[in-house]
Amino acid sequence: MYVVKSPLADADLKIVSEALQGALVDLVDLSLVAKQIHWNIVGPRFRSIHLQLDEVVASARTHSDTVAERASALGVPPDGRAGTVASSSGIGATPAGWIKDGDAVRVMVDALGAVITRMREWVDATGEPDPVSQDIFIGITADLEKHHWMFQAENA
Amino acid sequence: MYVVKSPLADADLKIVSEALQGALVDLVDLSLVAKQIHWNIVGPRFRSIHLQLDEVVASARTHSDTVAERASALGVPPDGRAGTVASSSGIGATPAGWIKDGDAVRVMVDALGAVITRMREWVDATGEPDPVSQDIFIGITADLEKHHWMFQAENA
Amino acid sequence: MYVVKSPLADADLKIVSEALQGALVDLVDLSLVAKQIHWNIVGPRFRSIHLQLDEVVASARTHSDTVAERASALGVPPDGRAGTVASSSGIGATPAGWIKDGDAVRVMVDALGAVITRMREWVDATGEPDPVSQDIFIGITADLEKHHWMFQAENA
Amino acid sequence: MYVVKSPLADADLKIVSEALQGALVDLVDLSLVAKQIHWNIVGPRFRSIHLQLDEVVASARTHSDTVAERASALGVPPDGRAGTVASSSGIGATPAGWIKDGDAVRVMVDALGAVITRMREWVDATGEPDPVSQDIFIGITADLEKHHWMFQAENA
Amino acid sequence: MYVVKSPLADADLKIVSEALQGALVDLVDLSLVAKQIHWNIVGPRFRSIHLQLDEVVASARTHSDTVAERASALGVPPDGRAGTVASSSGIGATPAGWIKDGDAVRVMVDALGAVITRMREWVDATGEPDPVSQDIFIGITADLEKHHWMFQAENA
Amino acid sequence: MYVVKSPLADADLKIVSEALQGALVDLVDLSLVAKQIHWNIVGPRFRSIHLQLDEVVASARTHSDTVAERASALGVPPDGRAGTVASSSGIGATPAGWIKDGDAVRVMVDALGAVITRMREWVDATGEPDPVSQDIFIGITADLEKHHWMFQAENA
Amino acid sequence: MYVVKSPLADADLKIVSEALQGALVDLVDLSLVAKQIHWNIVGPRFRSIHLQLDEVVASARTHSDTVAERASALGVPPDGRAGTVASSSGIGATPAGWIKDGDAVRVMVDALGAVITRMREWVDATGEPDPVSQDIFIGITADLEKHHWMFQAENA
Amino acid sequence: MYVVKSPLADADLKIVSEALQGALVDLVDLSLVAKQIHWNIVGPRFRSIHLQLDEVVASARTHSDTVAERASALGVPPDGRAGTVASSSGIGATPAGWIKDGDAVRVMVDALGAVITRMREWVDATGEPDPVSQDIFIGITADLEKHHWMFQAENA
Amino acid sequence: MYVVKSPLADADLKIVSEALQGALVDLVDLSLVAKQIHWNIVGPRFRSIHLQLDEVVASARTHSDTVAERASALGVPPDGRAGTVASSSGIGATPAGWIKDGDAVRVMVDALGAVITRMREWVDATGEPDPVSQDIFIGITADLEKHHWMFQAENA
Amino acid sequence: MYVVKSPLADADLKIVSEALQGALVDLVDLSLVAKQIHWNIVGPRFRSIHLQLDEVVASARTHSDTVAERASALGVPPDGRAGTVASSSGIGATPAGWIKDGDAVRVMVDALGAVITRMREWVDATGEPDPVSQDIFIGITADLEKHHWMFQAENA
Amino acid sequence: MYVVKSPLADADLKIVSEALQGALVDLVDLSLVAKQIHWNIVGPRFRSIHLQLDEVVASARTHSDTVAERASALGVPPDGRAGTVASSSGIGATPAGWIKDGDAVRVMVDALGAVITRMREWVDATGEPDPVSQDIFIGITADLEKHHWMFQAENA
Amino acid sequence: MYVVKSPLADADLKIVSEALQGALVDLVDLSLVAKQIHWNIVGPRFRSIHLQLDEVVASARTHSDTVAERASALGVPPDGRAGTVASSSGIGATPAGWIKDGDAVRVMVDALGAVITRMREWVDATGEPDPVSQDIFIGITADLEKHHWMFQAENA
C-alpha cells in the first residue's frame, strides 16, 4: 500500500529517491553553513560577503524545498531533520567562532565544491530513470556553479 | 582582546549570551521541524496546515537571524551549525516519514510549547543584565504564543 | 479542562485577561467613534480631519485585533460584540448628527485621552504577571499618545 | 436650512435614508460578528475559516463605509455608533466564548442570511426614489450572496 | 452604411447618444475647471483643497473616457474638442485669476451641482432605451454626488 | 432538500439560472475562440491583434467565473465542461489553422456580436426576477460591446 | 509553401507536433475540469480545495499557452477549440452538479494522473527529434506531479 | 500688492508669463485633440495608434500641469479654461467624426509640429529672463519632438 | 596631487565649488528647519502643513545629496557637518518651541526665499564655468520656487 | 497653561524630556556625520561602506523623527536646529575632507559607540517614569548596536 | 594554475567553452541589431514593431549575460567586446539608415534564423560534455524560436 | 525629400547629428566594456565592483537609447551597429581575459574619462544650434562624472 503513488518503477525510484534525499541534506546544510559564516565573518570585506552569503542561503533554501517536494511527489517521504543533516551531509566540518573574510570565502568555496561534485553525480544517475528529477538537478547545479565561481573570483 | 567590544559587563554578558545561543538553536530547529512536517503531512487538512507550517518557518528563520545577530552585536560569536542544533535543541525528537494531519498538529503544539517555556525563562533572566535582549525575547515569545494558539485551536 | 492552555498561572491570567478584554472593548469603540466622526464632520477643516480620522480607525482596528488574538493565545476567549462594546467601553457618549470640525477634534481628544488613561493602568498592572502582554500595551500607548498629540495640536 | 443639500425630494429621501441607515447598522454589526468568530473559532477547520472570516470583515467594512458616505452625500447624517448598532441590528445574538468550526459556519450562514433578506427589501424599495442608492444595494447584495454560498457550501 | 454597428434601434440610439455627448462635454469641462481652481486657489486651506481638486480631475478624466468610448461602442463618434466643450458645457463661467479658498469651494459646489442635475436626467432618460448606458450614468452620479458632499461639508 | 438555499422563488430561479448557464457557456467558448485566434493569426497586424486577443481572453475568463459563481450563489450548480461548451455555445464554428489578420478580426466581430445579442436578451429577462444578476449581465455587456467596437474599428 | 518555417525535419516534426497537440488538448481540458470542480465543490474542505483548484487552473492555462505557442513556433497551427477538446482529451468524463470535497479530490487525482501518464510518454518521444520541446514537457510534468502529490496527500 | 511674490523683474516676468500661458493653452489643447482622435480613429492600425495617442495625452497633461504651476510660482495666475483654450490655441482645427488611421496620424503630425514651433520660440525667448522656465520648455520640447518623430515614422 | 581629478580648470573650479558648498549648507539647514517646524507646529492647519513640511524635507535631503556628490565628482570634498551648517547657512534664525500655523508658514516663506535668492545667484555664476552644475542649480531652483509658491498661497 | 497636555507628572516629565532632547540631538548629528563620511570616503572599500553609511543615515533619520514626535506627544517641544545640534551633540568632532576607508570605519565606530553609551543611560533613567519612552530607547539601542557590530567587524 | 577551477575535463571544456563564446557573440550582436532596427524603422507598423524589437533586445541581453557568466563559472573568461562581436558574429550585415517595416521584419527573421541554427548545433554538441550548459542552450533556443515565429507571422 | 522633418537648419543639424552619433557609439561601447569587466573581474573586491559595473551598464544603455532616439527625432538615422562601434568608439582597447580588481577599476576610470572629455566638447558645440540636445548631453555628463568619481574614489 502507498500514500502517494509513484510514477516510477521500483528500481528507478530507488536511484532517484536516494539522489533526492542526498541533495536535500546537502542543501539544508549549505543553508546552515552559509548563515553561520554570515553571522561570524569579520574583516575588511565583511559587508560585501555578509550580503553575498545571504544570497547563497536564499538559493539553498529554495532548492532544498524543491528537492524535498520532488521526493514527496515521487511517493517517498523526505528527511530534512537536524540530526539527519548533521550525520549525513556531504559538506565537511565548519569552524566555530569569528572567521576572517578570506577564510570565510575558502570555507564557502569548499562547501559549494563538495555539493557540486555530488550534484553532478546525481545528474548522471537520474537521466535514465527520471529525466524530470534530472532537470531539477541540472538547474540546481547551474546555480551552485555560479555561486562557486563568484567565491573563487573573490579570493583570486 | 576582543573582535567586537561588548556593551555589557562580563557577568551580564554570560547570562545573556547563553540565552541567545539557546534561543538560536531552538529557533533553527523549529524551522527545520516545521519544514519536515510541511513536506510529510498527509490527510484532509493537508493544504491548510502545509501553508500554516510555512508561516512558522518564516517566523523561525527571521527570529533566528535576529538572535544570532544580537549575539554578534554583544561580541559573542553565535553557533547555528547542524551538529550544534542536533545536539542541543530544546525540541524533542520529530518522527520520520508520512505523518497524518492531526499528528502533525500535535507535533507542532509540543515543539512550540517547548520553545515557549524556555523563551519565557530567558525573558526573566535577561531583564536585569540587558533589557535590549529581553525586548527581543519578549517579541519572539508573543509571536510563538500566537502560533501555539493557532495549532491548539486547530486540534480542539 | 481547557481549549487553549495558558502559559500563565491562574492569578496572573486573571489580571492580564481583564486588561486585554478592557482594551479590546475600548479599541473597537475607538474605531467606531472615529468612523462616526469621519462621516459626520463638517467645516473648513473637513477634508484634513476626515483623512486623519481614518488613520485612527486603521490604528484602532489593528490594535484591537492584536489584543483579541493575544487573549486567545493566553487561553481566554475575547468578546468584541456590539452589545459588549456598547455597555462596557471606557469612552464617553458620542453625539449624533453633523458635527463642526472644532467639536470633532475635541471629541477625539477626549476619546483618546480616556483610552490612554486606562491603557497606562494596564501597562502598570501587567508588567509583573506577563511582560509579553505589557509590551503590547506599551506599543499601543505610544501610538495612541501620538494621535492624541496631533488632535491637541490641531485645536491649539 | 441644510448642511448638505439633498438631490432627492423629501418623500424619496425618507425611504432611501432609512434603507441606508438600516444597511449601515447591519454591515457594522456583520463586521463585528465576523471578527468575534474569527477570534473564537476552534476545531479542525480553524485556519481555513479564520481566514475566510477576515474576508467577510473586509467586505463588511468597505460596504459600511460606502453606505454611510452615501447617506452623507444625500444630506442625511449616518449613525454607526456602538449603541445604535447594538440596539437596531438585524442580526440575531452571537454566542460568547470558544465556538466549534461547524457552529461558527452556521452562525455566519444565519447572519449573512438575515442581512441579505433586508438588503433585497432595500433593493426593491429604493429603485424608484433613487436608482443610484439602489445600484449600491445591488452590488452589496451580490457580494454578500457570494459569501453566503461559500459558508453554506462549507457546511454542506 | 456604418463604421461601427449599433446594438440599439435608431430612436433609442438618438436618446442615448445625446445623453452621452452631453455627459462627455460636462465631464471634460469639469476636469478643466477643477484644474483651473487647483492652480489658482489661495488661502489657509490652499494645500488641502489643491489636493482635493486633483481627485476631482482624476474622476472627471476617467468618466469622460468611459462615456466617450461608450458612444463609440454604440456607433456614434464622440466630440470632446475644446470648441465643443466651450460652447456646450452645462457648467457656468469660471472666474479667472487667483481665487480665495472659500470661493473656490463654492465654484466647485456649483459646478458639481450643475453636472449632477443633468446626469440624473440622463439616468432617467436612458433606462428604457439602453440599461447599459444607464448603469454607467448611475455609477458616475454616485461618484460626483460624493465629491459634491465633500465640498459642501468643507464650506458648512 | 437543497445544498445552497436560493434567495429566489422557483419561477424566478428558473429564468435566471438558464440565463447564467447560457452566459457561462458563451463566455468559456469566447475565451477558447480568442485563444485559438491568438495562436493562429498571421499577417502584418499579427502582434497588435495577438495582444488584443489576450485582453478578450482575460475579460472572458473573469466574466465566466463571475456568472458561474453567481449560479452557485443562487443554489444552481453551473456546468462549464468542454462537452457542454462544445454542444451549446452561441458562437458559430471557428476555422482551424493559420488565419490572416483581417479574417481574424472578422471572426472576433462575429463571435462578440453573437454573445452580445444573447447577453442583451438576458439583461431584459432577468431585471424582474433578479436585479442582482441583471446588474452582472449589464456590466458584462458594457465590456463586450467595448471589445466589439474595437474589433469593428480595426477592420473599418 | 509554409507560413512559419520549421527548424525540424518532416519526420521529427510529425512526432513533436502530435505530442504538442495532444498536450494542448489535455491542458485546456484540465483547466476546464478544475474550474468546474472549483464552482461545484461542497463539504467541510470547500474553501481550501476551492482555492487549490484555482492554482491548478492557473498552471494549466499557462502550460497550454506554452505548448500552443511552441507548436506555432515549429510551424504547425495548434487547435484548442472547444469541440476539439471535447472529442480528443485524455481526461475521463467529469460529473455534473454539486460534488462532495472527497469526491472532488478523487476526480482531480484521476485527471492529473491521466495527463501525467501521457506527458511522460511525450517526454520519451520528443527527446530525440526536438530536445527543446522535450524540455517544455519535462517542466510541465514536474509541475503536474507536484499538484498530483498534493491532491493525493489531501485524501490520504 | 501681490499674492505670490515673483523672483523676476517686471519686464522679464512679462516675457516669461506670456510664454507659459501660451504653452499652457497649447498643451491642454494637445491633450484634448489626442483624446478626440483616440476615440474616433478607425482602420487597420486602430489599436496601435489608439494606445500611442494615450501616451501623448499623458505627456500633454503632465506638461500642462508643470507650466501652469510654474506660472503660479512666478506669481502669475494661469488660465486653462475651455473658452481660453478654444480661442487661443496654436493648434489648427481638428475634424469631427470617425477618422481613418492615416489621417489620424497626419492630424497628430501637424498638431505636434505647431506646438513644437512655438515651444522652440519660447526656449529662445526665456533663456535670458528666466533660465529656470527655459529649462522646462527645453524638456517639453525634447518630449514633443520624440512623439513627433514617432508619428512621422508611422506614416513614412 | 589629487584624489579625484577635476574636469574643470582651477579658476572655474573655485567658482563652482564655492557655489556647491554654499548650496549644500543651505539645503541641509532647510531640511533641519522644515523638520523643526514639522514637530513644533500647532493650530487648525496643523495636519496639512505638518505633511507639507515633510515634502520640503524630502526635497531638501535629495537636493543636498545631489550637490554634495556633485562636489565630490568635481574633486572637491563637501562639508555638511552640523557646525559648518550652523555657522554658514544662508537661512535666518528659526524660533524654538511651539509655533502657530500662520507663523510656521511665514518662517518657511522666508527660509525658502533666502535659499532661492542665493540659488539664482549660483545659476548665474556657474553657467560659464560648468553648465553641468548650473543645470543642477536650475532644477533645484524650480523645485524650491514651487514650494515657495505653495507656502505663499497658504498664507495669502 | 499647556498646548499639549502631558500624561506624565512634572518630575517624571523632566527626566524623560531631557532624555528625548538628548537623543534627538545625537541622532540628528549621527545622520549628518554618516552623510559627511558617505560623501568623503575614498579607498578600496569605497562603494561597500558608502552604501553601508546610507543605511545608518536612514536609521538615524527615522529614529530622530520618532524621539522628536515622542517629545511633542509628551507636551514638550523638541529642538533639532543646526545650532542646537552643533553645540550639544554627544558625538566628537568629525574630520573635514577626503577620508580613507579604514579611518571612515573608525569614525563611525566611535560615533556609534558614543551615542550607544548615552542611549543605554536613557534606557535606565526612563524605565520608571515612562516605560513607553523607555521602549523606544530600547528599540533604538538594538538597532544602533547592530550597526556598531557591523562597523567593528569591518575593521577587525 | 587556474583562477576559477573548471568542473569539466579539458576536452569537454574545449567544446563547451567554444559554444558559449560563440553564443555570447551572437547574442550581443542580436541585441545591437535589434536596437539598430528599433531606432531606424519607419512605416505603418512602426510602433508595433518598435516595441516588439525591444522585447528581443531584453531577451538577448539577458541570455548574453547568462552564457557569459556560465563561461566564467566553467573557468573560461568570456569575450564580449565590440571588436570581437564585429569580427565573429554569426549574423549577417545589417543595413544602415531608415528601414521600411517590412524590410525590418525580414532582417529580424534572418538574424534570428542564423542564431537559432547555431544554437541548435550547440545544443547537440554540449549534451554529452556538459548537460548543464546544454540546458541553458535549450532554454535560449526555445525563447529565440518563439521570437522567430512572431516575426515570420508578422510578414506572412 | 525626407522621412522625418528636422526642426533644425542644415548647418545646425550637421553639428548636432555628428555629436549625437559620436555619443551613441561611445555609450554603446561603454556598456560593452563595463559588461566585459563585469564578467572577467577577479580579486577581493570582486562582488562590490561586479555590482557597480552593472550600474554603469544600465546608465550607458539608457543614455545610448536617449541619444539614438534624439537623432531620429532630428531626422537623422543613428548607427549603433557592432562594426560601427568597434571602428569609431572613443574608448581605448580593453584587455581580454581575467582582470584583477584594481586593474578593472583603472580601465573604467580611463574609459569614463575618455567619454566625459568628448561629452563636454559636445555640450559646448550644441548649445547654440540645439539647446534641446545640449540639455541631454549635460544630463549624461552629470551622470558619467558621478560614476567617474566613484571609480576614482575606489582606487584612491
PDB file of C-alpha atoms in Angstrom, chain H residues 13-75:
ATOM      1  CA  LEU H  13       8.164  88.405 -15.962  1.00  0.00           C
ATOM      2  CA  LYS H  14       6.082  89.730 -18.859  1.00  0.00           C
ATOM      3  CA  ILE H  15       8.063  87.713 -21.416  1.00  0.00           C
ATOM      4  CA  VAL H  16       8.119  84.554 -19.368  1.00  0.00           C
ATOM      5  CA  SER H  17       4.492  84.622 -18.274  1.00  0.00           C
ATOM      6  CA  GLU H  18       3.271  85.092 -21.850  1.00  0.00           C
ATOM      7  CA  ALA H  19       5.327  82.108 -22.899  1.00  0.00           C
ATOM      8  CA  LEU H  20       3.971  79.984 -20.043  1.00  0.00           C
ATOM      9  CA  GLN H  21       0.362  80.992 -20.746  1.00  0.00           C
ATOM     10  CA  GLY H  22       0.851  80.201 -24.442  1.00  0.00           C
ATOM     11  CA  ALA H  23       2.340  76.823 -23.640  1.00  0.00           C
ATOM     12  CA  LEU H  24      -0.442  76.019 -21.182  1.00  0.00           C
ATOM     13  CA  VAL H  25      -3.124  76.607 -23.781  1.00  0.00           C
ATOM     14  CA  ASP H  26      -1.302  74.604 -26.451  1.00  0.00           C
ATOM     15  CA  LEU H  27      -0.672  71.664 -24.140  1.00  0.00           C
ATOM     16  CA  VAL H  28      -4.243  71.482 -22.822  1.00  0.00           C
ATOM     17  CA  ASP H  29      -5.477  71.592 -26.398  1.00  0.00           C
ATOM     18  CA  LEU H  30      -2.979  68.918 -27.420  1.00  0.00           C
ATOM     19  CA  SER H  31      -4.376  66.632 -24.713  1.00  0.00           C
ATOM     20  CA  LEU H  32      -7.941  67.236 -25.951  1.00  0.00           C
ATOM     21  CA  VAL H  33      -7.036  66.718 -29.615  1.00  0.00           C
ATOM     22  CA  ALA H  34      -5.185  63.486 -28.861  1.00  0.00           C
ATOM     23  CA  LYS H  35      -8.134  62.167 -26.840  1.00  0.00           C
ATOM     24  CA  GLN H  36     -10.531  63.162 -29.640  1.00  0.00           C
ATOM     25  CA  ILE H  37      -8.519  61.113 -32.149  1.00  0.00           C
ATOM     26  CA  HIS H  38      -8.080  58.303 -29.594  1.00  0.00           C
ATOM     27  CA  TRP H  39     -11.891  57.905 -29.514  1.00  0.00           C
ATOM     28  CA  ASN H  40     -12.624  58.410 -33.228  1.00  0.00           C
ATOM     29  CA  ILE H  41      -9.836  56.608 -35.071  1.00  0.00           C
ATOM     30  CA  VAL H  42     -10.732  53.649 -37.317  1.00  0.00           C
ATOM     31  CA  GLY H  43      -8.706  51.465 -39.646  1.00  0.00           C
ATOM     32  CA  PRO H  44      -6.222  48.592 -39.556  1.00  0.00           C
ATOM     33  CA  ARG H  45      -3.849  50.487 -37.269  1.00  0.00           C
ATOM     34  CA  PHE H  46      -6.659  51.336 -34.813  1.00  0.00           C
ATOM     35  CA  ARG H  47      -5.303  49.626 -31.694  1.00  0.00           C
ATOM     36  CA  SER H  48      -1.672  50.602 -32.120  1.00  0.00           C
ATOM     37  CA  ILE H  49      -2.373  54.318 -32.636  1.00  0.00           C
ATOM     38  CA  HIS H  50      -5.240  54.342 -30.116  1.00  0.00           C
ATOM     39  CA  LEU H  51      -2.668  53.340 -27.478  1.00  0.00           C
ATOM     40  CA  GLN H  52       0.021  55.679 -28.830  1.00  0.00           C
ATOM     41  CA  LEU H  53      -2.386  58.613 -28.525  1.00  0.00           C
ATOM     42  CA  ASP H  54      -2.933  57.965 -24.847  1.00  0.00           C
ATOM     43  CA  GLU H  55       0.817  58.372 -24.336  1.00  0.00           C
ATOM     44  CA  VAL H  56       0.553  61.813 -25.947  1.00  0.00           C
ATOM     45  CA  VAL H  57      -2.380  62.598 -23.657  1.00  0.00           C
ATOM     46  CA  ALA H  58      -0.367  61.593 -20.592  1.00  0.00           C
ATOM     47  CA  SER H  59       2.611  63.716 -21.726  1.00  0.00           C
ATOM     48  CA  ALA H  60       0.457  66.749 -22.512  1.00  0.00           C
ATOM     49  CA  ARG H  61      -1.399  66.560 -19.202  1.00  0.00           C
ATOM     50  CA  THR H  62       1.838  66.323 -17.212  1.00  0.00           C
ATOM     51  CA  HIS H  63       3.471  69.175 -19.115  1.00  0.00           C
ATOM     52  CA  SER H  64       0.408  71.443 -18.869  1.00  0.00           C
ATOM     53  CA  ASP H  65       0.406  70.966 -15.100  1.00  0.00           C
ATOM     54  CA  THR H  66       4.104  71.824 -14.976  1.00  0.00           C
ATOM     55  CA  VAL H  67       3.802  75.072 -16.924  1.00  0.00           C
ATOM     56  CA  ALA H  68       0.649  76.177 -15.099  1.00  0.00           C
ATOM     57  CA  GLU H  69       2.264  75.618 -11.696  1.00  0.00           C
ATOM     58  CA  ARG H  70       5.394  77.365 -12.967  1.00  0.00           C
ATOM     59  CA  ALA H  71       3.285  80.421 -13.776  1.00  0.00           C
ATOM     60  CA  SER H  72       1.798  80.334 -10.278  1.00  0.00           C
ATOM     61  CA  ALA H  73       5.289  80.011  -8.807  1.00  0.00           C
ATOM     62  CA  LEU H  74       6.276  83.175 -10.709  1.00  0.00           C
ATOM     63  CA  GLY H  75       3.250  84.995  -9.278  1.00  0.00           C
TER      64      GLY H  75
END
